[in-house]
Amino acid sequence: PGTRPSLPLNPGRVKTTIFQFVRREVFFQQHRTEIEGAENIMTILHANAVEVETNDTAQKVSGVKAVCLNGGRFHVKAKLFVLATGAIEIPRLLLTSNRVCKAGLGNQHDLVGRFFMEHPHLWSGIFIPSGDRLFRSTGLYRVHTVKNVPIMGKLTLSESVLRSERLLNYAVSIHPRLCPDPADHAGASQGMPGMTEKILRHVKGVRKIEGFALNHMSEQAPNPDSRIMLSNETDALGQRRIKLDWRLTASDMRTIRRAQQIIDEELQLAGLGRLHVEMRDDSVPQHITGGWHHMGTTRMHSDPAKGVVDGQCRVHGIANLFIAGPSVFPTCGYANPVLTIVALAARLGDHLKKYMVSFGG
């Protein structure tokens, strides 16, 4: 953080955590030349995998059928196969590959597509500081660069509080906003989107920054009823489209509401101000969104009755089919998932190097 100090809150209850951000170009520009020049990599663009083909017992993948929008078709043959198209397209491909297994590949226990998770994002609540000096001491909580790395501080709860309160993982960012003291407008906003910006106090005809809006990001508890399914609609390739049934529960919302109450208590004890909590109960707000962090639809578990892949990301019951990506997450925490995705992919790559030996590679 350097010269940008964290808020002086009791770390036994509320802590500051640092988010680091990476530019996405590293994934499709920085290593592109290396990939194009590699003799052992063939990259095929504008092709769509439409079926994973297996032997008669569905215990081994024999190939992948691919189709192009211009009508071209081909098959990919290999010793090992890795699906890495995300937590929505992977379950779709497994469910549509039902030539041998009518319920779909890896779906003998009806788990493919279940436990879809996102990180609920919600703008709600106002932090009213005790004085103007606080606006000059919250630089850590804005996106800034340290040693060429963009970072941002957020508030989170300590591990002991999460356990004692039985809460999910949670973080919140604070953003200077034009907003009034909510005590003057009790119940006016009710958590509706944009209201914290629209209800303004005019000081001598000038809009004054008087508070911070809160942007919450939290964990979603694994829920088998939150899932990806196949719809009866088809796409341009004749493949069944997916149907998403994202389900949040009162337990998920309780974390966001209760976390604000705890942070409010600590802000007041530290003399920093107070937090106006707009959530009145644990119902799911209509304006809640996800973070484009699709996770959990082919979850990892050592027991085939409880997960789609094992500890090495291999689909249970299929010798040479693996999955890379966030769909294998059994839980999702609260933080952006890219670092974990990359770590799991590197780990799987190391495992496959050794695994190839058993296939004569």
Coordinates of C-alpha atoms in Angstrom, one line a residue:
P1 CA 0.0 0.0 0.0
G2 CA 2.9 2.4 0.6
T3 CA 1.6 5.8 1.6
R4 CA -2.0 4.7 1.3
P5 CA -2.9 3.4 4.8
S6 CA -5.8 1.0 5.5
L7 CA -8.7 2.1 7.7
P8 CA -7.9 1.6 11.4
L9 CA -10.5 -1.1 12.1
N10 CA -10.3 -4.0 14.5
P11 CA -8.6 -6.7 12.4
G12 CA -10.2 -9.3 14.7
R13 CA -13.5 -8.5 13.0
V14 CA -13.1 -6.4 9.8
K15 CA -9.9 -6.5 7.7
T16 CA -8.6 -4.9 4.5
T17 CA -7.8 -7.2 1.7
I18 CA -6.0 -6.3 -1.5
F19 CA -7.2 -7.2 -5.0
Q20 CA -4.6 -7.4 -7.8
F21 CA -5.7 -7.1 -11.4
V22 CA -4.0 -8.4 -14.6
R23 CA -4.6 -7.2 -18.1
R24 CA -6.5 -9.8 -20.1
E25 CA -4.2 -9.3 -23.2
V26 CA -1.7 -11.6 -21.6
F27 CA -3.9 -14.5 -22.4
F28 CA -4.4 -13.9 -26.1
Q29 CA -1.6 -11.6 -27.2
Q30 CA 1.6 -12.0 -25.1
H31 CA 2.0 -15.8 -25.9
R32 CA 0.3 -15.8 -29.3
T33 CA 3.6 -15.9 -31.3
E34 CA 4.9 -18.7 -29.1
I35 CA 1.7 -20.8 -29.6
E36 CA 1.7 -20.2 -33.4
G37 CA 5.3 -21.3 -33.6
A38 CA 5.0 -24.4 -31.4
E39 CA 5.4 -27.7 -33.4
N40 CA 3.3 -29.6 -31.0
I41 CA 0.3 -27.2 -30.9
M42 CA -2.4 -26.9 -33.6
T43 CA -4.9 -24.2 -33.0
I44 CA -8.2 -24.4 -35.0
L45 CA -10.4 -21.3 -34.9
H46 CA -14.1 -20.9 -35.8
A47 CA -14.8 -24.6 -35.1
N48 CA -17.4 -25.8 -32.6
A49 CA -17.2 -29.0 -30.6
V50 CA -20.7 -30.6 -30.8
E51 CA -20.2 -34.1 -29.5
V52 CA -17.7 -36.1 -27.4
E53 CA -17.7 -39.6 -28.9
T54 CA -16.9 -42.7 -26.8
N55 CA -16.6 -46.4 -27.1
D56 CA -19.6 -48.6 -26.6
T57 CA -19.3 -48.6 -22.8
A58 CA -18.6 -44.8 -22.5
Q59 CA -15.4 -45.6 -20.5
K60 CA -13.1 -44.0 -23.1
V61 CA -13.3 -41.1 -25.4
S62 CA -12.6 -41.9 -29.0
G63 CA -12.9 -38.5 -30.6
V64 CA -14.6 -35.1 -30.7
K65 CA -16.9 -34.1 -33.5
A66 CA -16.6 -30.5 -34.6
V67 CA -18.8 -28.4 -36.9
C68 CA -18.2 -25.0 -38.5
L69 CA -20.9 -22.4 -39.3
N70 CA -19.9 -22.6 -43.0
G71 CA -20.8 -26.3 -43.1
G72 CA -17.4 -27.8 -42.6
R73 CA -17.1 -30.8 -40.4
F74 CA -14.2 -32.8 -38.9
H75 CA -13.3 -35.2 -36.1
V76 CA -10.5 -34.8 -33.6
K77 CA -8.7 -37.9 -32.5
A78 CA -6.3 -38.1 -29.5
K79 CA -5.2 -40.1 -26.6
L80 CA -6.3 -37.6 -24.0
F81 CA -9.0 -35.0 -24.1
V82 CA -9.4 -31.8 -22.0
L83 CA -12.6 -29.8 -22.1
A84 CA -11.9 -26.1 -21.3
T85 CA -14.8 -24.1 -22.5
G86 CA -16.2 -22.8 -19.2
A87 CA -18.9 -23.7 -16.7
I88 CA -21.8 -23.2 -19.2
E89 CA -20.5 -24.8 -22.4
I90 CA -18.8 -27.8 -20.8
P91 CA -22.0 -29.1 -19.2
R92 CA -23.9 -28.5 -22.4
L93 CA -21.4 -30.5 -24.4
L94 CA -21.5 -33.4 -21.8
L95 CA -25.3 -33.4 -21.7
T96 CA -25.7 -33.3 -25.5
S97 CA -23.1 -36.2 -25.9
N98 CA -25.8 -38.8 -25.1
R99 CA -25.4 -41.3 -27.9
V100 CA -24.2 -44.0 -25.4
C101 CA -25.3 -42.6 -22.1
K102 CA -28.8 -41.2 -22.5
A103 CA -28.4 -38.8 -19.5
G104 CA -25.1 -37.5 -20.9
L105 CA -21.4 -38.2 -20.3
G106 CA -20.3 -38.1 -16.6
N107 CA -23.9 -37.7 -15.6
Q108 CA -24.7 -41.1 -14.1
H109 CA -25.6 -39.4 -10.8
D110 CA -27.4 -36.4 -12.3
L111 CA -24.7 -33.9 -11.3
V112 CA -23.6 -32.4 -14.6
G113 CA -24.9 -28.8 -14.8
R114 CA -25.8 -28.7 -11.1
F115 CA -24.3 -26.4 -8.4
F116 CA -24.0 -23.5 -10.8
M117 CA -22.4 -20.7 -8.8
E118 CA -21.7 -17.0 -9.4
H119 CA -20.4 -14.2 -7.2
P120 CA -23.4 -12.1 -6.3
H121 CA -22.7 -8.4 -6.9
L122 CA -24.9 -5.8 -5.3
W123 CA -24.9 -2.0 -5.0
S124 CA -26.6 -1.3 -1.7
G125 CA -25.9 0.8 1.4
I126 CA -24.2 4.1 2.2
F127 CA -21.1 4.7 4.3
I128 CA -21.4 8.1 6.0
P129 CA -18.0 9.3 7.2
S130 CA -17.6 11.2 10.4
G131 CA -15.6 14.0 8.7
D132 CA -14.2 15.3 5.4
R133 CA -10.7 14.0 6.3
L134 CA -11.8 10.5 5.6
F135 CA -12.1 11.2 1.9
R136 CA -8.4 12.1 1.8
S137 CA -7.4 8.8 3.5
T138 CA -9.2 6.2 1.5
G139 CA -6.8 6.1 -1.5
L140 CA -6.0 2.5 -0.8
Y141 CA -9.6 1.6 -1.6
R142 CA -9.5 3.0 -5.1
V143 CA -7.9 1.3 -8.1
H144 CA -4.3 2.5 -8.3
T145 CA -1.0 1.2 -9.5
V146 CA 1.9 -0.2 -7.4
K147 CA 5.0 -1.4 -9.3
N148 CA 2.9 -1.4 -12.5
V149 CA 0.2 -3.7 -10.9
P150 CA -3.3 -2.3 -10.6
I151 CA -4.6 -2.9 -7.0
M152 CA -7.6 -2.0 -4.9
G153 CA -8.3 -2.4 -1.2
K154 CA -11.6 -3.9 -0.1
L155 CA -13.1 -4.6 3.3
T156 CA -13.8 -8.2 4.4
L157 CA -14.6 -10.1 7.6
S158 CA -12.1 -12.1 9.6
E159 CA -12.1 -15.8 9.6
S160 CA -13.2 -16.0 13.2
V161 CA -16.2 -13.8 12.5
L162 CA -17.2 -15.9 9.5
R163 CA -17.1 -19.0 11.6
S164 CA -18.8 -17.7 14.7
E165 CA -21.5 -16.0 12.6
R166 CA -21.8 -18.9 10.1
L167 CA -21.4 -16.5 7.2
L168 CA -20.1 -17.0 3.6
N169 CA -17.0 -15.3 2.3
Y170 CA -17.5 -11.7 1.5
A171 CA -15.8 -8.4 0.4
V172 CA -17.1 -4.9 -0.3
S173 CA -15.6 -2.0 -2.1
I174 CA -16.3 1.6 -1.3
H175 CA -16.9 4.4 -3.9
P176 CA -17.2 8.1 -3.3
R177 CA -20.7 9.2 -4.3
L178 CA -23.0 12.2 -4.3
C179 CA -25.5 11.2 -1.6
P180 CA -27.3 12.5 1.5
D181 CA -27.3 11.4 5.1
P182 CA -29.9 8.7 4.8
A183 CA -31.3 9.6 8.2
D184 CA -32.9 12.6 6.4
H185 CA -34.6 10.3 3.9
A186 CA -35.4 7.2 6.0
G187 CA -36.6 4.3 3.8
A188 CA -36.5 6.5 0.7
S189 CA -34.2 4.3 -1.4
Q190 CA -35.1 0.8 -0.1
G191 CA -32.1 -0.5 -2.0
M192 CA -33.4 0.3 -5.5
P193 CA -30.6 0.7 -8.1
G194 CA -29.4 4.2 -8.7
M195 CA -31.4 5.7 -5.8
T196 CA -28.2 6.5 -3.7
E197 CA -27.1 8.7 -6.6
K198 CA -30.4 10.3 -7.3
I199 CA -31.3 11.4 -3.8
L200 CA -28.9 14.3 -3.4
R201 CA -28.5 17.0 -0.8
H202 CA -27.7 20.4 -2.3
V203 CA -25.3 22.5 -0.3
K204 CA -25.5 26.1 -1.4
G205 CA -26.6 24.9 -4.8
V206 CA -23.6 22.6 -5.2
R207 CA -23.8 18.8 -5.1
K208 CA -21.4 17.6 -2.3
I209 CA -19.7 14.3 -1.9
E210 CA -20.9 13.2 1.5
G211 CA -20.6 9.4 1.5
F212 CA -19.5 6.2 -0.1
A213 CA -21.7 3.7 -2.0
L214 CA -21.0 0.1 -1.3
N215 CA -20.5 -2.6 -4.0
H216 CA -20.7 -6.1 -2.4
M217 CA -19.2 -9.3 -3.8
S218 CA -19.8 -12.5 -1.9
E219 CA -19.7 -16.2 -2.0
Q220 CA -22.7 -18.3 -3.1
A221 CA -23.3 -21.5 -1.2
P222 CA -23.3 -24.6 -3.4
N223 CA -26.9 -25.3 -4.4
P224 CA -27.9 -28.4 -6.5
D225 CA -31.0 -26.6 -7.7
S226 CA -28.9 -23.8 -9.2
R227 CA -28.1 -25.4 -12.5
I228 CA -27.5 -25.5 -16.3
M229 CA -29.9 -27.6 -18.3
L230 CA -30.7 -28.2 -22.0
S231 CA -33.6 -26.3 -23.5
N232 CA -35.7 -27.4 -26.4
E233 CA -34.5 -24.5 -28.5
T234 CA -31.6 -25.1 -30.9
D235 CA -28.8 -22.9 -32.2
A236 CA -27.5 -22.3 -35.8
L237 CA -25.7 -25.7 -35.6
G238 CA -28.8 -27.6 -34.5
Q239 CA -27.5 -28.0 -31.0
R240 CA -29.8 -27.6 -28.0
R241 CA -29.3 -24.3 -26.3
I242 CA -28.7 -24.1 -22.5
K243 CA -31.2 -23.0 -19.9
L244 CA -29.8 -21.3 -16.8
D245 CA -31.6 -21.5 -13.5
W246 CA -29.4 -19.4 -11.2
R247 CA -30.8 -19.7 -7.7
L248 CA -29.7 -17.6 -4.8
T249 CA -31.1 -18.3 -1.3
A250 CA -31.8 -16.4 1.9
S251 CA -28.5 -17.8 3.3
D252 CA -26.6 -16.1 0.5
M253 CA -28.3 -12.8 1.2
R254 CA -27.9 -13.0 5.0
T255 CA -24.1 -12.8 4.5
I256 CA -24.4 -9.5 2.7
R257 CA -26.9 -8.0 5.2
R258 CA -25.1 -9.2 8.3
A259 CA -21.7 -8.3 7.0
Q260 CA -22.8 -4.7 6.7
Q261 CA -24.1 -4.6 10.2
I262 CA -20.7 -5.9 11.5
I263 CA -18.8 -3.3 9.5
D264 CA -21.1 -0.6 10.7
E265 CA -20.4 -1.6 14.3
E266 CA -16.6 -1.4 13.7
L267 CA -16.8 1.9 11.8
Q268 CA -18.7 3.5 14.7
L269 CA -16.3 2.1 17.3
A270 CA -13.3 3.5 15.4
G271 CA -15.0 6.9 15.1
L272 CA -15.0 6.7 11.3
G273 CA -18.7 7.1 10.7
R274 CA -21.6 4.8 10.2
L275 CA -23.1 2.6 7.6
H276 CA -26.7 2.9 6.4
V277 CA -27.9 -0.7 5.6
E278 CA -30.6 -0.6 2.9
M279 CA -31.4 -4.3 3.0
R280 CA -34.4 -4.9 5.2
D281 CA -34.4 -8.7 5.1
D282 CA -32.7 -11.7 3.4
S283 CA -34.8 -11.7 0.2
V284 CA -33.0 -11.6 -3.1
P285 CA -33.0 -8.1 -4.5
Q286 CA -34.2 -7.8 -8.1
H287 CA -31.2 -5.8 -9.2
I288 CA -28.6 -8.2 -8.0
T289 CA -26.1 -9.3 -10.7
G290 CA -23.3 -11.8 -11.1
G291 CA -19.6 -11.1 -11.9
W292 CA -19.4 -13.2 -15.1
H293 CA -17.7 -15.8 -12.8
H294 CA -19.4 -19.0 -13.9
M295 CA -18.4 -21.9 -11.7
G296 CA -19.3 -25.2 -10.3
T297 CA -21.3 -27.2 -12.9
T298 CA -18.9 -30.2 -13.0
R299 CA -17.7 -30.1 -9.4
M300 CA -14.7 -32.0 -8.0
H301 CA -15.2 -34.7 -5.5
S302 CA -13.5 -38.1 -4.8
D303 CA -16.9 -39.8 -4.6
P304 CA -18.6 -40.2 -8.1
A305 CA -21.9 -39.8 -6.3
K306 CA -21.0 -36.3 -5.2
G307 CA -18.9 -34.9 -8.0
V308 CA -18.3 -35.1 -11.8
V309 CA -14.5 -35.1 -11.7
D310 CA -12.0 -36.6 -9.3
G311 CA -9.1 -34.8 -7.6
Q312 CA -7.1 -34.8 -10.9
C313 CA -10.0 -33.3 -12.9
R314 CA -10.7 -36.5 -14.7
V315 CA -14.4 -37.2 -15.4
H316 CA -15.5 -40.1 -13.2
G317 CA -15.8 -43.4 -15.1
I318 CA -14.0 -42.1 -18.3
A319 CA -10.4 -43.0 -18.6
N320 CA -9.1 -40.2 -20.8
L321 CA -11.5 -37.2 -20.4
F322 CA -10.5 -34.3 -18.2
I323 CA -11.9 -30.9 -17.5
A324 CA -10.0 -27.6 -16.9
G325 CA -11.6 -24.5 -15.6
P326 CA -14.0 -23.1 -13.0
S327 CA -16.7 -25.7 -13.6
V328 CA -14.7 -28.1 -11.3
F329 CA -14.9 -25.7 -8.3
P330 CA -16.8 -27.4 -5.4
T331 CA -17.1 -24.0 -3.7
C332 CA -16.3 -20.5 -5.0
G333 CA -15.1 -18.1 -2.3
Y334 CA -15.7 -14.4 -3.0
A335 CA -12.6 -13.5 -5.1
N336 CA -12.2 -13.3 -8.9
P337 CA -11.5 -16.9 -10.0
V338 CA -8.9 -16.4 -12.7
L339 CA -5.8 -17.1 -10.6
T340 CA -7.3 -20.4 -9.3
I341 CA -8.3 -21.3 -12.9
V342 CA -4.8 -20.8 -14.1
A343 CA -3.3 -22.7 -11.1
L344 CA -5.6 -25.7 -11.7
A345 CA -4.8 -25.7 -15.5
A346 CA -1.1 -25.7 -14.8
R347 CA -1.6 -28.5 -12.2
L348 CA -3.6 -30.5 -14.7
G349 CA -0.9 -30.0 -17.4
D350 CA 1.8 -31.4 -15.1
H351 CA -0.5 -34.4 -14.3
L352 CA -1.1 -35.1 -18.0
K353 CA 2.6 -35.2 -18.8
K354 CA 2.9 -38.1 -16.4
Y355 CA -0.4 -39.6 -17.4
M356 CA 0.6 -39.8 -21.0
V357 CA 3.2 -42.5 -20.2
S358 CA 0.4 -44.9 -19.4
F359 CA -1.0 -44.3 -22.9
G360 CA 2.3 -44.8 -24.6
G361 CA 2.8 -41.1 -25.2

